[in-house]
Amino acid sequence: MKPTIAIYDFTDCEGCEVQLISLLEDFLEIEKRVEIVNWRLGQEDNHQIQFDICIIEGTPITREEQKLLRSLRKRSKILVALGACAALGGVPASVDQTQRKKWLKKIYGAKYKSRGDSAKPLSNFVKVDAIIPGCPATKKDILRAITDLLDGKIPATQNFPVCKECKANNNPCRLLNNQPCLGPVSIGGCDAICVSGGAGCWGCRGLLENGNLPAFRKTLEKFMTKQEIEQFMSVFLSNDLIINKPNTKT
Ligand code: SF4
Ligand code: SF4
Ligand code: SF4
């Protein structure tokens, strides 16, 4: 029997699932080795209960999503966080809760009760076995992770900074020109795509485990205020101290 893979999504933009679909021929090759059993975006018959691998995109912000996540954990041998929303809380976690409440009241009225909570990574609720990082996760990483899992290996997280690939691409360093960039403390593997495209790195793949954050903050403080630094880092890293480490919750 082929191993079963379920794909679920919580609150997010579904961009990582689009990347999965964009694998095209490679996706068809994967399908030869597995049975995809529950995938709301890709098929209609989604009634399987137990899974060998459960890939989850998005952050569970409602109680219903959190309950489903705990249930999926119990029913899956391997649970994988797909993309920055699932791995870090992602962009939804950058929302200032005080501002959010203010705008909810203004738009929907004082009696409206939101079902959503602040965005947290999956690892805040359950044990996560593997992470496919990025916003969106790259096709290369998705393919590598699924291939590793089918070969019985847990996909490893890269342990080098974005700067490594940035220098290999001969980009001028933004920090030397007083432009923000989280490359030195961010997990690489994306080929420094944002920096090569003219933007800074925002750390969408998560914090490097051995990155020197205090020293890095001091570098940024030479040309940014503390408030600007917090805003910059909170786009992806507002849950930064609990990210990238599969925890021991069950
Ligand atoms: S990680 Fe980015 S691309 Fe993926 S679902 Fe979240 S917001 Fe969308
Ligand atoms: S531009 Fe950013 S990623 Fe590139 S070398 Fe400088 S700090 Fe590192
Ligand atoms: S350069 Fe930074 S923000 Fe851009 S994809 Fe790579 S890790 Fe993510």
XYZ file of C-alpha atoms and ligand atoms in Angstrom:
274
model
C 0.000 0.000 0.000
C 1.201 3.530 -0.791
C 1.709 5.961 2.129
C -1.101 8.463 2.610
C -0.583 12.233 2.577
C -3.222 14.681 3.795
C -2.978 18.408 3.069
C -4.856 20.889 5.260
C -4.925 24.669 5.472
C -5.872 27.070 8.237
C -5.897 30.879 8.143
C -3.555 32.025 5.357
C -3.420 33.067 1.708
C -2.952 29.516 0.316
C 0.115 30.654 -1.625
C 2.154 27.699 -0.378
C -0.433 25.245 -1.681
C -0.283 27.021 -5.036
C 3.472 26.343 -4.988
C 2.695 22.667 -4.360
C 0.339 22.577 -7.345
C 2.958 24.422 -9.412
C 5.281 21.453 -9.085
C 3.381 20.096 -12.132
C 5.308 17.091 -13.523
C 7.194 16.676 -10.252
C 3.846 16.623 -8.435
C 2.626 13.859 -10.751
C 5.812 11.900 -9.940
C 5.098 12.322 -6.211
C 1.536 11.114 -6.759
C 2.895 7.840 -8.187
C 4.490 7.130 -4.788
C 1.688 8.284 -2.451
C -2.043 8.414 -2.055
C -3.276 11.973 -1.442
C -6.317 11.442 0.738
C -7.581 14.721 2.169
C -6.963 17.895 0.203
C -9.791 20.427 0.099
C -8.081 22.473 -2.611
C -7.270 19.578 -4.890
C -10.050 16.966 -4.734
C -13.620 16.286 -3.604
C -13.401 12.983 -1.693
C -11.781 13.911 1.624
C -13.025 11.345 4.133
C -9.891 9.466 5.222
C -9.258 9.496 8.993
C -5.647 8.330 9.568
C -2.615 9.655 7.685
C 1.026 8.733 7.340
C 1.967 12.352 6.633
C -0.156 15.434 7.293
C 1.049 18.677 5.684
C -0.529 21.797 7.175
C -0.422 25.318 5.765
C -1.589 28.383 7.696
C -2.009 29.402 11.307
C -4.868 28.143 13.506
C -6.426 31.353 14.829
C -9.930 30.094 15.674
C -10.877 27.539 18.325
C -12.295 25.312 15.566
C -8.949 25.355 13.732
C -7.035 24.643 16.955
C -9.334 21.700 17.740
C -8.897 20.312 14.232
C -5.106 20.724 14.510
C -5.021 18.676 17.733
C -7.184 16.029 16.103
C -4.941 15.929 13.007
C -1.899 15.493 15.265
C -3.484 12.433 16.873
C -4.371 10.975 13.492
C -1.023 11.564 11.745
C 2.292 9.741 12.042
C 4.255 12.758 10.743
C 3.012 16.348 10.924
C 4.650 18.972 8.693
C 4.305 22.776 8.890
C 4.179 24.180 5.348
C 5.283 27.813 4.964
C 5.858 30.761 7.266
C 2.257 31.009 8.529
C 2.362 27.433 9.837
C 6.006 27.542 10.956
C 6.143 31.048 12.472
C 2.645 32.501 12.631
C 3.800 34.426 9.547
C 2.340 37.687 8.304
C -0.969 37.169 10.226
C 1.070 37.263 13.468
C 2.356 40.741 12.627
C -1.099 42.245 13.248
C -1.103 44.518 16.280
C -3.892 43.130 18.489
C -4.851 46.522 19.961
C -5.190 48.002 16.482
C -7.064 44.916 15.313
C -9.651 45.226 18.081
C -10.036 48.931 17.349
C -10.675 48.328 13.641
C -13.010 45.389 14.262
C -15.112 47.631 16.500
C -15.035 50.459 13.982
C -15.989 48.280 10.997
C -18.361 45.718 12.519
C -19.714 47.578 15.560
C -19.209 47.222 19.311
C -21.317 44.026 19.590
C -19.240 42.037 17.082
C -17.220 39.208 18.598
C -14.296 37.981 16.504
C -13.660 34.215 16.494
C -9.988 34.810 15.705
C -7.122 34.826 18.186
C -3.558 36.090 17.634
C -1.649 34.038 15.070
C 0.753 31.425 16.457
C 2.857 28.723 14.836
C 1.500 25.159 14.785
C 4.241 24.255 17.276
C 2.486 26.444 19.839
C -0.293 23.828 19.979
C 1.115 20.452 18.917
C 4.381 18.648 18.222
C 5.650 19.512 14.741
C 7.954 16.961 13.122
C 9.234 18.993 10.193
C 9.106 22.483 8.708
C 9.070 23.559 5.070
C 10.027 27.224 5.496
C 9.337 30.355 3.463
C 6.627 32.747 2.340
C 5.815 31.133 0.086
C 7.627 27.839 0.588
C 9.787 27.233 -2.477
C 8.992 24.435 -4.914
C 12.530 23.119 -4.369
C 12.012 22.875 -0.596
C 8.564 21.284 -0.932
C 9.876 18.653 -3.322
C 12.946 17.962 -1.176
C 10.866 17.656 1.999
C 8.297 15.286 0.510
C 11.025 13.160 -1.111
C 12.912 12.968 2.196
C 9.748 11.972 4.068
C 8.944 9.253 1.537
C 12.504 7.978 1.922
C 11.929 7.765 5.688
C 13.989 10.862 6.567
C 12.889 13.983 8.465
C 13.842 16.961 6.246
C 16.578 19.022 7.870
C 16.385 22.788 8.348
C 19.208 24.682 6.626
C 21.656 26.149 9.113
C 23.330 28.888 7.083
C 22.329 32.567 6.789
C 20.751 34.259 3.781
C 24.018 36.236 3.465
C 25.831 33.143 2.185
C 23.759 32.921 -0.998
C 23.530 36.715 -1.209
C 27.327 36.987 -1.419
C 27.452 34.113 -3.925
C 25.068 36.188 -6.069
C 27.436 39.188 -5.834
C 24.827 41.502 -4.335
C 26.160 44.665 -2.670
C 25.470 44.448 1.064
C 22.497 46.577 2.049
C 23.703 47.033 5.629
C 26.788 48.878 4.381
C 24.418 51.387 2.773
C 22.281 51.714 5.928
C 19.430 49.709 4.399
C 17.623 47.121 6.549
C 18.170 43.436 5.891
C 17.729 40.416 8.184
C 20.050 38.219 6.123
C 22.717 37.631 8.822
C 20.210 36.159 11.323
C 17.793 34.480 8.888
C 17.748 30.917 7.632
C 19.014 30.727 4.051
C 18.159 28.354 1.241
C 16.036 30.776 -0.826
C 18.994 31.893 -2.986
C 18.585 35.353 -1.351
C 15.845 36.005 -3.853
C 14.514 39.202 -2.229
C 17.926 40.831 -1.952
C 18.814 39.935 -5.532
C 15.480 41.482 -6.536
C 16.299 44.779 -4.812
C 14.541 44.364 -1.449
C 15.923 43.448 1.951
C 15.480 40.074 3.616
C 12.522 40.048 6.027
C 13.354 36.653 7.541
C 10.450 34.659 6.111
C 12.290 31.345 6.628
C 12.770 31.968 10.333
C 15.605 32.875 12.651
C 18.927 31.129 12.342
C 19.492 29.014 15.434
C 22.976 30.385 16.148
C 22.405 33.931 14.810
C 23.782 36.656 17.062
C 20.636 38.753 17.563
C 22.004 41.214 20.170
C 24.981 42.127 17.961
C 22.758 42.302 14.906
C 20.300 44.664 16.625
C 23.241 46.946 17.500
C 24.161 47.081 13.800
C 20.606 48.055 12.847
C 20.513 50.660 15.642
C 23.207 52.614 13.769
C 20.584 53.723 11.250
C 17.171 52.655 12.610
C 15.208 53.507 15.753
C 14.321 50.671 18.146
C 10.692 51.009 17.107
C 11.586 50.713 13.407
C 13.659 47.608 14.163
C 10.783 45.969 16.071
C 8.364 46.749 13.236
C 10.768 45.375 10.650
C 11.408 42.181 12.585
C 7.773 41.625 13.489
C 6.653 41.069 9.890
C 7.652 37.404 10.153
C 9.388 37.036 13.489
C 6.884 38.275 16.067
C 6.797 34.769 17.564
C 10.570 34.527 17.045
C 11.595 32.832 20.254
C 9.391 29.775 19.769
C 9.989 29.221 16.076
C 11.942 26.618 14.139
C 12.171 24.189 16.995
C 9.844 21.224 16.873
C 8.537 21.079 20.449
C 7.509 18.211 22.644
C 3.784 18.866 22.937
C 1.429 16.068 21.922
S 3.480 31.426 4.195
Fe 3.068 33.163 2.845
S 2.470 32.218 0.884
Fe 2.352 30.620 2.476
S 0.216 30.675 3.123
Fe 1.351 32.025 4.512
S 1.166 34.086 3.620
Fe 0.590 32.614 2.042
S 22.419 42.422 1.754
Fe 21.531 41.323 3.468
S 21.692 39.165 2.913
Fe 23.065 40.294 1.578
S 25.054 40.194 2.589
Fe 24.063 42.097 3.242
S 23.007 41.593 5.140
Fe 23.504 39.666 4.110
S 15.508 36.732 1.168
Fe 14.668 36.602 3.249
S 12.524 37.247 3.052
Fe 13.276 36.756 0.984
S 12.739 34.605 0.624
Fe 14.821 34.639 1.481
S 14.536 34.420 3.688
Fe 12.563 35.019 2.836
